[in-house]
Every structure is written in C-alpha cells, then in structure tokens.
Coordinates of N, CA and C in Angstrom, one line a residue:
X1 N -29.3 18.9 -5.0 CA -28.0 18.5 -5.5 C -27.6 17.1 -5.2
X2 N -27.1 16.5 -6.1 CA -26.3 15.0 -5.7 C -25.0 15.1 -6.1
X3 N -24.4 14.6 -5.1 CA -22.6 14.8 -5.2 C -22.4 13.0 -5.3
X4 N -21.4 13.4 -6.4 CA -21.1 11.9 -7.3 C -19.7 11.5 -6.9
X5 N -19.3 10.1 -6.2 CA -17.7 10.1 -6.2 C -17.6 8.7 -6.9
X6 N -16.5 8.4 -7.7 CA -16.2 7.2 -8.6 C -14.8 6.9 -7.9
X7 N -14.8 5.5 -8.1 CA -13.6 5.5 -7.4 C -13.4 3.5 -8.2
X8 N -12.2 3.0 -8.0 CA -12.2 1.8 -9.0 C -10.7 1.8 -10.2
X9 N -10.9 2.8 -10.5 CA -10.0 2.7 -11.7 C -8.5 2.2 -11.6
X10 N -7.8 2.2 -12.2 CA -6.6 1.1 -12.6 C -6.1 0.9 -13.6
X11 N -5.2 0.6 -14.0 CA -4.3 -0.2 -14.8 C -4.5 -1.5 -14.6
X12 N -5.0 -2.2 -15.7 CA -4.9 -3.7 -15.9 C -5.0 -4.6 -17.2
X13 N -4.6 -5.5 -17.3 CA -3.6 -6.0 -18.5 C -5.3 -6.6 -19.6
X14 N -4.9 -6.7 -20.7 CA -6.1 -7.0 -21.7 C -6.7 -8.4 -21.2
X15 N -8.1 -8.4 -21.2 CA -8.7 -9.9 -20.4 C -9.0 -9.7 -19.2
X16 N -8.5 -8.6 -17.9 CA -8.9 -9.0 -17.3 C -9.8 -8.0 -16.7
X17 N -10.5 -7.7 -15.1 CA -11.3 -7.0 -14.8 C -11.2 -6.5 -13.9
X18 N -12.2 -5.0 -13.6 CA -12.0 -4.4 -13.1 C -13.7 -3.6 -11.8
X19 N -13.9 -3.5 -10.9 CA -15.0 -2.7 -10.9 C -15.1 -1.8 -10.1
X20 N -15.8 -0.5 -10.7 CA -16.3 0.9 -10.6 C -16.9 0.8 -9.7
X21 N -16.8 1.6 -8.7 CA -18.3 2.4 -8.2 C -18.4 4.1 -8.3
X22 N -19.4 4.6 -7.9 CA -19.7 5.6 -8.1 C -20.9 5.6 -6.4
X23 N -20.4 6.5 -5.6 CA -21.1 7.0 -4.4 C -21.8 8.0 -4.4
X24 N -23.3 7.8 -4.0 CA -23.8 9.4 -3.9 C -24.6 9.8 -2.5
X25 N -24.3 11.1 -2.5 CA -24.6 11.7 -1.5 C -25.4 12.8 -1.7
X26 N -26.4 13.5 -0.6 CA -27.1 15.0 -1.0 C -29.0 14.6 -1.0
X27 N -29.3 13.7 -2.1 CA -30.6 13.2 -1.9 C -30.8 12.2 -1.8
X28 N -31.5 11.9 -2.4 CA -32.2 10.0 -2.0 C -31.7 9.8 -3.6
X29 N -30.8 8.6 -3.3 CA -30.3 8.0 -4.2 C -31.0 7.6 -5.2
X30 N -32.0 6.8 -4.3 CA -33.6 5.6 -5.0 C -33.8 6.3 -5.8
X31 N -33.9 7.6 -5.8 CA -35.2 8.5 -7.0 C -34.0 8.5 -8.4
X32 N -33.1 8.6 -8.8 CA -32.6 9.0 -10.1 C -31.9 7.4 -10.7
X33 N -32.5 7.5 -12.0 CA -31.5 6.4 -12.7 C -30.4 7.5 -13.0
X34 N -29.2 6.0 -13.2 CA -28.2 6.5 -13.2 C -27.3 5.4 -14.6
X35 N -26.0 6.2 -14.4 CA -25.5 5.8 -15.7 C -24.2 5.5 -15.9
X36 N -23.0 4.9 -16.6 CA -21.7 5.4 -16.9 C -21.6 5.9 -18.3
X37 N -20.7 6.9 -18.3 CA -20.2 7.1 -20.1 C -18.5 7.2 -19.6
X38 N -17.9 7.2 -20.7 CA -16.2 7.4 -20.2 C -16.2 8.1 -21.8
X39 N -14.7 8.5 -21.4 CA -13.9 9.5 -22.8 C -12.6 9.1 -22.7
X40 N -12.4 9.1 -23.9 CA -11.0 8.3 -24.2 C -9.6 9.4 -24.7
X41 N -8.6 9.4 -24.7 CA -8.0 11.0 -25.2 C -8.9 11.3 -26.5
X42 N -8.6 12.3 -26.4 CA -9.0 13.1 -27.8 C -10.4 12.8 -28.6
X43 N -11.0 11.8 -28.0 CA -12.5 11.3 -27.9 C -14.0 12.0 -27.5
X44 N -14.9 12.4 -28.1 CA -16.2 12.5 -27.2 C -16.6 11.7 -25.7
X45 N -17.1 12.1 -24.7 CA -17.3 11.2 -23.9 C -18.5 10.6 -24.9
X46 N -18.5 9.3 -23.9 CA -19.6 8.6 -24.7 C -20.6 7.4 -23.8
X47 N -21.4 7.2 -23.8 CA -22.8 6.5 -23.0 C -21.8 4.7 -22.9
X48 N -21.8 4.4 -21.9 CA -21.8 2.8 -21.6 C -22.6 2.3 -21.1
X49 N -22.9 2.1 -20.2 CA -24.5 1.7 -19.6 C -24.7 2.7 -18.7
X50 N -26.5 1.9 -18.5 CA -27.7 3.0 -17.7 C -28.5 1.9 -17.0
X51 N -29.2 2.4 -15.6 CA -29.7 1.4 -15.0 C -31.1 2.7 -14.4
X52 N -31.7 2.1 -14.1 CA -33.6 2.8 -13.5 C -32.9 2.4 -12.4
X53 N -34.1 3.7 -11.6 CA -33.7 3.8 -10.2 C -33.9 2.7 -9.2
X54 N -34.8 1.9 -10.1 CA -34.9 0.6 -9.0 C -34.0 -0.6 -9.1
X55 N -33.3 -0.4 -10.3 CA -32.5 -1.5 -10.7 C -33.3 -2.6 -11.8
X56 N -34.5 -2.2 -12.2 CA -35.0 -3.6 -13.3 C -34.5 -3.2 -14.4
X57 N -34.4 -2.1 -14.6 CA -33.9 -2.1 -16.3 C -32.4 -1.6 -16.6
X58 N -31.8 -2.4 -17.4 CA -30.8 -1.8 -17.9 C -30.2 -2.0 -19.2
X59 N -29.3 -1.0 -19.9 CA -29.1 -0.5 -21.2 C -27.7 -0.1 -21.2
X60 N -26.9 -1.8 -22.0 CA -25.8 -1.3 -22.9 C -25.0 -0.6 -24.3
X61 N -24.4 0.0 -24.2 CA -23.6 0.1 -25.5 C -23.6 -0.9 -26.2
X62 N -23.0 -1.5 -27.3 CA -23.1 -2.5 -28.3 C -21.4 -2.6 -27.7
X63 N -20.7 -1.7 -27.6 CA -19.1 -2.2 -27.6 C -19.2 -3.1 -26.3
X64 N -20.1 -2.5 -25.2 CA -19.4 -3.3 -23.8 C -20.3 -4.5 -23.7
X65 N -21.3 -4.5 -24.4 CA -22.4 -5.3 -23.6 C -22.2 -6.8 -23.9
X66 N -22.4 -7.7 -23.0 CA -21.9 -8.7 -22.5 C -20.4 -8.9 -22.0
X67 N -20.0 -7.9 -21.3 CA -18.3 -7.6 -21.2 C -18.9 -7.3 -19.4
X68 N -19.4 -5.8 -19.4 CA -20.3 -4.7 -18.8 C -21.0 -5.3 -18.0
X69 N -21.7 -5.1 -16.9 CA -22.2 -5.5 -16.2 C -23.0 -4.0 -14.8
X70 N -23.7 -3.2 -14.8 CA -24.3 -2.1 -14.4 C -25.0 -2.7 -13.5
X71 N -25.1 -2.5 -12.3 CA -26.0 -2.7 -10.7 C -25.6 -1.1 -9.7
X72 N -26.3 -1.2 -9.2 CA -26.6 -0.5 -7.8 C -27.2 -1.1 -6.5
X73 N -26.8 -0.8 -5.5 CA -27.3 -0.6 -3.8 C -27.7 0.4 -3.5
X74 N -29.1 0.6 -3.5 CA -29.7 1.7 -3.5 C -29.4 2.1 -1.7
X75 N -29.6 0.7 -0.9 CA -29.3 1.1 0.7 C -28.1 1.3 0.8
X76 N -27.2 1.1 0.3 CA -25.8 1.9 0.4 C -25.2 3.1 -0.5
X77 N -26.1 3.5 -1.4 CA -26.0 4.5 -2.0 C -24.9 4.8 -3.6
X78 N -24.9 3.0 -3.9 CA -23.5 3.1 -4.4 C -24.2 2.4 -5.8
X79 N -23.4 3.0 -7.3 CA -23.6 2.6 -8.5 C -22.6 1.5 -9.2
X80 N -22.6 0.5 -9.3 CA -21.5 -0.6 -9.9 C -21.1 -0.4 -11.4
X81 N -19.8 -0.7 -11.9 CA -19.7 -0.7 -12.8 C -18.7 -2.1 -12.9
X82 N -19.1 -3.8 -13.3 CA -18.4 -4.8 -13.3 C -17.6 -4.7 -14.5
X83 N -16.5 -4.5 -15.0 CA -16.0 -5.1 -16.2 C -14.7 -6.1 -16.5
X84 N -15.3 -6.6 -17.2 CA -14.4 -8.0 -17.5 C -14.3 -8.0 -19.1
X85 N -13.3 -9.1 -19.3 CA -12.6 -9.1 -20.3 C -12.3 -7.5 -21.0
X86 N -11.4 -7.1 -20.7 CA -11.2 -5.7 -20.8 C -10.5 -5.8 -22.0
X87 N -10.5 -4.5 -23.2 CA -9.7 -4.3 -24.5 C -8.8 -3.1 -23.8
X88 N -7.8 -2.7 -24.6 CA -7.5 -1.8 -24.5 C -8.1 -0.8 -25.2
X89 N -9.0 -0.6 -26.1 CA -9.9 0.5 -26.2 C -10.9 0.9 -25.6
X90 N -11.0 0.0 -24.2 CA -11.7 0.4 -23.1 C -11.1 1.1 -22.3
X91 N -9.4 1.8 -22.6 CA -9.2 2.8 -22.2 C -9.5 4.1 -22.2
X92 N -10.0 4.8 -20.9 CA -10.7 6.4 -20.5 C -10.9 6.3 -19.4
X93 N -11.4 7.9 -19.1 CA -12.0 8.2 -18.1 C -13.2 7.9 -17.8
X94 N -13.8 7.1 -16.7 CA -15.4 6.6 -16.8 C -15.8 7.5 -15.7
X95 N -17.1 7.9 -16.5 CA -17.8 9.1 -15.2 C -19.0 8.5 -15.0
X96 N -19.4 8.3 -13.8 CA -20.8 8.1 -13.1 C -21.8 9.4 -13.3
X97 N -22.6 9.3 -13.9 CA -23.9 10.4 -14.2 C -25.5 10.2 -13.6
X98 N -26.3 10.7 -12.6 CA -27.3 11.3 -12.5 C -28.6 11.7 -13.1
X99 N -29.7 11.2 -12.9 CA -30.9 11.9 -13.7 C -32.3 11.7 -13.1
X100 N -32.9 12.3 -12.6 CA -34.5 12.7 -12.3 C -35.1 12.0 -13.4
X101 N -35.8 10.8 -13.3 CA -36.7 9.9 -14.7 C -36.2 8.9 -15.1
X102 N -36.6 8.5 -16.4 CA -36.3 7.5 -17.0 C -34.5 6.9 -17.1
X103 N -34.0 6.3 -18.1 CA -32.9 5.7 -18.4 C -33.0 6.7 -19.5
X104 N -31.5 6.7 -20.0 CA -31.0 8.0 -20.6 C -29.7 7.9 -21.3
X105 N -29.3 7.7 -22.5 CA -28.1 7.4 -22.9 C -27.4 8.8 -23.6
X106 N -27.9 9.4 -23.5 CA -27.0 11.1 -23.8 C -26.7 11.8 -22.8
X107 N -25.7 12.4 -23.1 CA -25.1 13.6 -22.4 C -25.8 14.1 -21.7
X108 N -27.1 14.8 -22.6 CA -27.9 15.6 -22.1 C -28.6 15.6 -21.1
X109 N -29.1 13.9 -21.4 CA -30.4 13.6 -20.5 C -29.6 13.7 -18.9
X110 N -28.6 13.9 -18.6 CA -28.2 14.1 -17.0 C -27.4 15.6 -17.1
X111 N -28.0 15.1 -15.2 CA -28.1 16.6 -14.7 C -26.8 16.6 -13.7
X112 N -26.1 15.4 -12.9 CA -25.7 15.6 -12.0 C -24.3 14.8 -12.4
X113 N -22.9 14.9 -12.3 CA -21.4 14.0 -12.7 C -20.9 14.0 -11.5
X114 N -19.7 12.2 -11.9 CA -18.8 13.0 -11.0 C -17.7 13.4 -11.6
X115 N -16.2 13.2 -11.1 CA -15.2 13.7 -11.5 C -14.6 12.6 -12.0
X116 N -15.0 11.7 -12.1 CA -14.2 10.5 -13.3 C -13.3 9.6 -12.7
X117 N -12.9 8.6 -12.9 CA -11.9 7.3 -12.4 C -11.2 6.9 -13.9
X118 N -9.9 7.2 -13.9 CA -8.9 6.8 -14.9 C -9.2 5.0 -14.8
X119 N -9.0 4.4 -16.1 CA -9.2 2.7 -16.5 C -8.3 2.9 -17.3
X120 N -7.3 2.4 -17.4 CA -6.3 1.8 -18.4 C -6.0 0.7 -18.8
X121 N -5.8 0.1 -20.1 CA -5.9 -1.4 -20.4 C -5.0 -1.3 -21.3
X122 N -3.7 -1.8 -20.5 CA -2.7 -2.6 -21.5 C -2.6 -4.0 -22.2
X123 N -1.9 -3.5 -23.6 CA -2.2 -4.8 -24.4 C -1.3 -5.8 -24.2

C-alpha cells in the first residue's frame, strides 16, 4: 500500500502561481511513476501531468503544458506539481496518483490516490 498526502492548494488570482506537493509513505517511493489529474465541479477528473519513477520522462496535457511543470524527490519522498500562469479554468481539485510501471495518463492505469488539494483561480 502507498498512502498519498497533497497539500499546496489555494486561492490565487489569474497569472499567478502556485505549487503542489503530494507525499508518500508505505513503500519505496522510487519504484512507482506517478501523476496529477484534478476535477473541476461537475467535470470528469482528468490527467495533467505524469512523471517515471526516476524522473526522466515526463507527460503533459495540451491545456497545462508549458504553464505545468511535474518533478519529484525521490529521497524525500515528495511529488511537485509547479504551476504558473494560472487560468481560472485551472480551477479543481488536483489529486496526486500512484502506479507500479510505466507513465500512465488514465484513470485506470493507477492504483494508489490521494485525497485532493482544492486550487482556485480567480479572474
């Protein structure tokens, strides 16, 4: 089992930025890539970026990417999520997600959540 905590979120005004982490505990961090998706009201959650367990590879969305910025410290056990220039329809819940293998942009491909960090962006 890997226990996921996000923590970061906020209120902040259009433009500017904000960043996520996501902490894990339970196994060895090194071994799973990992990922964010967020959900907006009344929205699907949905895939923002994904990073390999070592950190060489990573994979944005088309909305965030060049905005977005995905890293990890594998020795401190912690997943980044940098974002800048923020819209307000980068408003949601962003959840840090888990996975045994490759990089993984669906729901499915993860095994392990956490409980989410509210992001709000006023216009």
């Amino acid at each position: 089992q890997v226990q996921l905590v996000e923590s970061g979120g906020g209120l902040v005004q259009a433009g500017g930025s904000l960043r996520l982490s996501c902490v894990a505990s339970g196994r060895t961090f090194s071994n799973y890539a990992m990922a964010w998706f967020r959900q907006a009201p009344g929205k699907e959650r949905e895939f923002v970026a994904t990073i390999s367990w070592r950190g060489g590879s990573t994979y944005y969305a088309e909305s965030v990417k060049g905005r977005f910025t995905i890293s990890r410290d594998n020795a401190m056990n912690t997943l980044y999520l940098q974002m800048n220039s923020l819209k307000p329809e980068d408003t949601a819940v962003y959840y840090c997600a888990a996975r045994v293998g490759l990089l993984g942009t669906s729901i499915r491909d993860y095994d392990y959540w956490g409980q989410g960090t509210q992001v709000t962006v006023s216009s």
